[in-house]
CSV table of C-alpha atoms in Angstrom, one decimal:
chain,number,residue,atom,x,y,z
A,83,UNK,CA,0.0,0.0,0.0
A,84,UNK,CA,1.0,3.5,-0.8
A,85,UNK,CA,2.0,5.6,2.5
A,86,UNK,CA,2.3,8.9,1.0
A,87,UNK,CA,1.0,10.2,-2.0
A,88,UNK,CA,2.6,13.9,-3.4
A,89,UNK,CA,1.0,16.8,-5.0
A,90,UNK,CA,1.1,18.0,-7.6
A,91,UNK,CA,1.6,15.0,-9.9
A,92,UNK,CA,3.8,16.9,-12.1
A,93,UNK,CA,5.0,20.8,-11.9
A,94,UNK,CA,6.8,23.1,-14.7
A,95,UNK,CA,8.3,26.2,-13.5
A,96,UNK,CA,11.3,28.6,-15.0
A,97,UNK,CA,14.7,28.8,-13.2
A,98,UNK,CA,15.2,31.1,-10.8
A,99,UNK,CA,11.3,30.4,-9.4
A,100,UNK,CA,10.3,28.5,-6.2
A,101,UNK,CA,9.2,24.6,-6.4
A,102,UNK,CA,6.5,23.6,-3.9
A,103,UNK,CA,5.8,19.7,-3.6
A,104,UNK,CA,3.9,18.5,-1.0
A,105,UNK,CA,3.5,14.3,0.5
A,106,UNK,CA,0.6,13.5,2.9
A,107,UNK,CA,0.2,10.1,4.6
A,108,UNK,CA,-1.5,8.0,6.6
A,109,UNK,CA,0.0,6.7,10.0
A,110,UNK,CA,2.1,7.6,12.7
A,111,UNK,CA,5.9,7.8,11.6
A,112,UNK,CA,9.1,7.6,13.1
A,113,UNK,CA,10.7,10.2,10.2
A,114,UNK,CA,10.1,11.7,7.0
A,115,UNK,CA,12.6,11.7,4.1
A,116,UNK,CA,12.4,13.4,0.6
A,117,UNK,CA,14.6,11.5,-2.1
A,118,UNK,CA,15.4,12.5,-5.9
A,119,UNK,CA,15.3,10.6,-8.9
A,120,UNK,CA,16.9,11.7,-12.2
A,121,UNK,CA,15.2,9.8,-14.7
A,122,UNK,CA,16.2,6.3,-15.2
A,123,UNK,CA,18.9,6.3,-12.5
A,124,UNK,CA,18.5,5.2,-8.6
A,125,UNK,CA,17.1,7.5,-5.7
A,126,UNK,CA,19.2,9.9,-4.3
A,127,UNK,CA,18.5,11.1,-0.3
A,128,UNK,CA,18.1,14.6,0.2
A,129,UNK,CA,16.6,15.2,3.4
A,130,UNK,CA,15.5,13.9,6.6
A,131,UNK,CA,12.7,15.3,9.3
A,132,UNK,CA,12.1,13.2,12.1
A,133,UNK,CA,8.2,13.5,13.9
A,134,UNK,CA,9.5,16.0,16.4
A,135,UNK,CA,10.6,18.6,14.2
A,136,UNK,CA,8.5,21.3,11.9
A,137,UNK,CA,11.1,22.5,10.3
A,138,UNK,CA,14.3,21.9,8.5
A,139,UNK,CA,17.0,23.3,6.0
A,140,UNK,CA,19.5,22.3,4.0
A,141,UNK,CA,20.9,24.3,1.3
A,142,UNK,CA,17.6,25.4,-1.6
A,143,UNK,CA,16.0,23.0,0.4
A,144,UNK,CA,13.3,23.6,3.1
A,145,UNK,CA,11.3,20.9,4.5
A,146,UNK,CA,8.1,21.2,6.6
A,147,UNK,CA,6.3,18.4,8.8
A,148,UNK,CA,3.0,18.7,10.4
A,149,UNK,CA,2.4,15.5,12.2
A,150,UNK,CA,-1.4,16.5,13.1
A,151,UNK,CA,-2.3,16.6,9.2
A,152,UNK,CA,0.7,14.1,8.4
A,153,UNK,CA,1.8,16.0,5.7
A,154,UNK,CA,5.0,17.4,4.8
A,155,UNK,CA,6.1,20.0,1.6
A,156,UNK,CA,9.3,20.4,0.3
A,157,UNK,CA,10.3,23.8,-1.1
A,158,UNK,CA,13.1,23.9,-3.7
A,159,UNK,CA,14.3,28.1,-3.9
A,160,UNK,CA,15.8,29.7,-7.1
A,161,UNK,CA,15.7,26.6,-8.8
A,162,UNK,CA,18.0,25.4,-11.4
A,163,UNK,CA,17.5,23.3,-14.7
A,164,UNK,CA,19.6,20.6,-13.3
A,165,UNK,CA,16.8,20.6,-10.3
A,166,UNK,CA,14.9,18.8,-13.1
A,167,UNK,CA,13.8,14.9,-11.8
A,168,UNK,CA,11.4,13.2,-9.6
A,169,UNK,CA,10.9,13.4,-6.2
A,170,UNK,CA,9.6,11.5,-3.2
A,171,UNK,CA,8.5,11.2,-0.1
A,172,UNK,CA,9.3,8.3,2.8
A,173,UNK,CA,8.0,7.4,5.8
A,174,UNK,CA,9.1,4.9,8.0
A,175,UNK,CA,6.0,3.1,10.2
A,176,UNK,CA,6.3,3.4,13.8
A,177,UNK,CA,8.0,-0.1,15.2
A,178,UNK,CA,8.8,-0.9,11.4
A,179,UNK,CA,12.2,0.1,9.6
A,180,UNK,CA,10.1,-0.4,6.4
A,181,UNK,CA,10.4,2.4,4.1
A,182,UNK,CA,7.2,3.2,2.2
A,183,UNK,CA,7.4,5.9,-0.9
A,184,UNK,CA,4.8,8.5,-2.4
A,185,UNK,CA,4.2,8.3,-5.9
A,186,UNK,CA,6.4,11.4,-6.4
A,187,UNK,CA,6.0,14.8,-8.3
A,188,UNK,CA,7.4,15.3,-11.5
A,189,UNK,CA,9.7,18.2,-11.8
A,190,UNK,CA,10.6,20.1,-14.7
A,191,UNK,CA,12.4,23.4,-14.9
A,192,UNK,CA,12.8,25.1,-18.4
A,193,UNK,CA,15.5,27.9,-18.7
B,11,UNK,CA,34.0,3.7,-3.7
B,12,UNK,CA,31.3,2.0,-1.3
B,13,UNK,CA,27.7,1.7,-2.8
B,14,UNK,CA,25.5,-0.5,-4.3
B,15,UNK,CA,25.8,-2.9,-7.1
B,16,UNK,CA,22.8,-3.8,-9.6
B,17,UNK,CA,23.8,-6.4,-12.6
B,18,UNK,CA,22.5,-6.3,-15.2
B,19,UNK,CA,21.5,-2.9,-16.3
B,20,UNK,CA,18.8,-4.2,-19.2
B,21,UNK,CA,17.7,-7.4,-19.1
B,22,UNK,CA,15.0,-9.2,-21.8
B,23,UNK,CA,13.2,-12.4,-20.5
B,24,UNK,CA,11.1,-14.7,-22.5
B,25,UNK,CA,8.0,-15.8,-21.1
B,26,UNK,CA,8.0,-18.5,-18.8
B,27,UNK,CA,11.4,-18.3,-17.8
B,28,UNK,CA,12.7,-17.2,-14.0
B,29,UNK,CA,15.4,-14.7,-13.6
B,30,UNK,CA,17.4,-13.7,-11.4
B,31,UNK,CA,18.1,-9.8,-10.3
B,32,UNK,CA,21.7,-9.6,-8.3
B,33,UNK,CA,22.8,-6.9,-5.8
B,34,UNK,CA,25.3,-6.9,-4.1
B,35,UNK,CA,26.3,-4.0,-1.1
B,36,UNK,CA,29.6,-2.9,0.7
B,37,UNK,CA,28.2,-0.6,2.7
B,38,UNK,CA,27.7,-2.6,6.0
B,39,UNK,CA,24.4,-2.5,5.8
B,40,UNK,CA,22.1,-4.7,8.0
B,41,UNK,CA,18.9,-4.1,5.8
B,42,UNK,CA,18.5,-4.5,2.4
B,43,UNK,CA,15.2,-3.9,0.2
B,44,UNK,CA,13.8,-4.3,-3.7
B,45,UNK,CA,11.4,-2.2,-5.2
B,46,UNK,CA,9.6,-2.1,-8.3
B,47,UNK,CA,8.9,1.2,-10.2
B,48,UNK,CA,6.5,1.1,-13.6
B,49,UNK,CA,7.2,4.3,-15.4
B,50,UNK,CA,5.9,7.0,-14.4
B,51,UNK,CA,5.0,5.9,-11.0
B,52,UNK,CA,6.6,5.3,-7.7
B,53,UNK,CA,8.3,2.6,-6.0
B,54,UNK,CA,6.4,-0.6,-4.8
B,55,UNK,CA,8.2,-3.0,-2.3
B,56,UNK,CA,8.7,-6.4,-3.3
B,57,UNK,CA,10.7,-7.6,-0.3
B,58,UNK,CA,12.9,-6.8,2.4
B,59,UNK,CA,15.4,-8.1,4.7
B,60,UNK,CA,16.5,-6.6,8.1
B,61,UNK,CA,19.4,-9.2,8.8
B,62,UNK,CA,20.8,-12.3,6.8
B,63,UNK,CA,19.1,-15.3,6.6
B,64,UNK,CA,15.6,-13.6,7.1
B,65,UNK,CA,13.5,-11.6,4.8
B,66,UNK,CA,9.8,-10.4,4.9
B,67,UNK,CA,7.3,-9.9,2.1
B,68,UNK,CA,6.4,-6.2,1.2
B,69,UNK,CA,3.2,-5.5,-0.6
B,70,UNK,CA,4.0,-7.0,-4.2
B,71,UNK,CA,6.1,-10.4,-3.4
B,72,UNK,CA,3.7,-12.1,-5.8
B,73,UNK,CA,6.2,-14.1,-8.5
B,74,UNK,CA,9.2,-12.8,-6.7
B,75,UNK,CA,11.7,-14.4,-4.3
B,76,UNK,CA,14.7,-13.5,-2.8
B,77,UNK,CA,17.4,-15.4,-0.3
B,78,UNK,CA,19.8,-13.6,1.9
B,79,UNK,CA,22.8,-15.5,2.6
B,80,UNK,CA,25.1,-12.6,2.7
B,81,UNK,CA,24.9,-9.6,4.6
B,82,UNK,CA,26.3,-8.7,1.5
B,83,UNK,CA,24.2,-9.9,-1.2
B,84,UNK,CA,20.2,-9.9,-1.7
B,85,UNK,CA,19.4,-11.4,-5.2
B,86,UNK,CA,15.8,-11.2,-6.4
B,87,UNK,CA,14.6,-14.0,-8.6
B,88,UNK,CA,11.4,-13.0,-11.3
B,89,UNK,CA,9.7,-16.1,-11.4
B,90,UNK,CA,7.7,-17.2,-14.5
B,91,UNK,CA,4.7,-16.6,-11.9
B,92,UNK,CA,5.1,-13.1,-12.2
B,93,UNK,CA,2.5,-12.1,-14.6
B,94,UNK,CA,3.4,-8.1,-15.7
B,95,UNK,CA,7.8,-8.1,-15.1
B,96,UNK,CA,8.6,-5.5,-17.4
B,97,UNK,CA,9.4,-2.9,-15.2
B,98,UNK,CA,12.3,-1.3,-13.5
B,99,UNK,CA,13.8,-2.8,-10.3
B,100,UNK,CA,16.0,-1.1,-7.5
B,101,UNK,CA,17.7,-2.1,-4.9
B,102,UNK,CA,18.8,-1.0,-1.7
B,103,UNK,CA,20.2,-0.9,1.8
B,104,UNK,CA,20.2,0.8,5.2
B,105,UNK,CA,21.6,0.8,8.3
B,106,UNK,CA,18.1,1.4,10.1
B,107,UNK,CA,18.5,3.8,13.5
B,108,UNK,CA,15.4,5.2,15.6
B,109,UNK,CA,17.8,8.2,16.3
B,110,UNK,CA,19.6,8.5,12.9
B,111,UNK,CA,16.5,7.9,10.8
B,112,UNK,CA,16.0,5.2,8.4
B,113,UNK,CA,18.2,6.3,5.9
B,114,UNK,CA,18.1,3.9,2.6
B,115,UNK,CA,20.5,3.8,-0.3
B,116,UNK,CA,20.1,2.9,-3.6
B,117,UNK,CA,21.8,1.0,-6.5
B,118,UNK,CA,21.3,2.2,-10.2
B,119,UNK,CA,18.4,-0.1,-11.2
B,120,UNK,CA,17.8,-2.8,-13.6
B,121,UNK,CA,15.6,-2.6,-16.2
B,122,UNK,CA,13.9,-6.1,-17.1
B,123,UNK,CA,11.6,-6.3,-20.4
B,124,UNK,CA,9.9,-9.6,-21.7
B,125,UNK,CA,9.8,-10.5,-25.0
């Protein structure tokens, strides 16, 4: 079964403009995780928000969680052509180490 | 370099036969994982094992199996059972951590298409 499921499907923006993807799910977690895909390759880790934390930062990237609605958004600022891929949410179940993945939102950015 | 290994890269199976997916990891990693991507969707688990010699289904083992006799090495057999194969098939690992997070990494994929 699916855990998360991100919005939009797919989302085509120009460089330099802000890229909003959001993951919802549907039990309690131990952490959140947003991975990349470049098409045809394996996933690549970006970022990891565990069920305490609301916030978090790395780089472009700004991560949100809110545990009462179980969602989480990703924001990707000033982004760049090579920000063009797939990307995914994870959750890990409580008392599980199984990783479940969202469908992912497509990601193109012209220049 | 330490990562994951996936062999082969593009794969073509003839109906009815079984084959078999390797991967092999030197990362250390306790857990390993395989996942099944269609295109333009996202990843489905197949199976998953959390230490050698023991593996649990995930929530698409139908026509797969898999052994774990290497911390190493999780090889994923497509069985003739497997009705739809054609699809794209990644493995994984982790070193799972209720403090560090559940961090998982992947190998490039294998892409397998019958004929």
């Amino acid at each position: 079964s699916q855990q998360g499921e991100e919005d939009p499907q797919a989302l085509s923006i120009q460089e330099g403009e802000n890229a909003t993807m959001n993951c919802s799910y549907k039990t309690s977690i131990n952490n959140l995780q947003w991975y990349r895909q470049n098409s045809g390759r394996g996933l690549v880790h970006l970022i990891l928000i565990r069920s305490n934390e609301r916030e978090k930062h790395s780089g472009r990237l700004r991560v949100t969680l809110d545990t009462s609605k179980k969602s989480s958004s990703l924001l990707i600022t000033a982004s760049r052509a090579a920000d063009t891929a797939s990307y995914f949410c994870a959750t890990d179940e409580e008392n599980t180490d199984k990783l479940i993945f969202g469908t992912g939102t497509r990601l193109q950015v012209f220049p | 370099d330490g990562g994951i290994t996936q062999s082969p890269k593009y794969l073509f199976r003839k109906e009815g036969q079984n084959v078999t997916l390797s991967c092999e990891q030197n990362l250390n990693h306790d857990a390993m994982y395989w996942y099944r991507q269609d295109p333009g969707q996202g990843l489905r688990l197949i199976y998953y094992s959390q230490i050698v010699n023991d593996f649990q289904k995930g929530d698409i083992a139908e026509g797969y199996s898999v052994s774990r006799e290497k911390k190493e090495s999780f090889p994923l057999t497509v069985t003739s059972a497997q009705k739809n194969p054609t699809a794209f098939y990644l493995c994984a690992s982790s070193r799972p951590g209720r403090t560090t997070g559940n961090t998982i990494y992947f190998g490039e994929g294998s892409w397998l298409t019958v004929v």
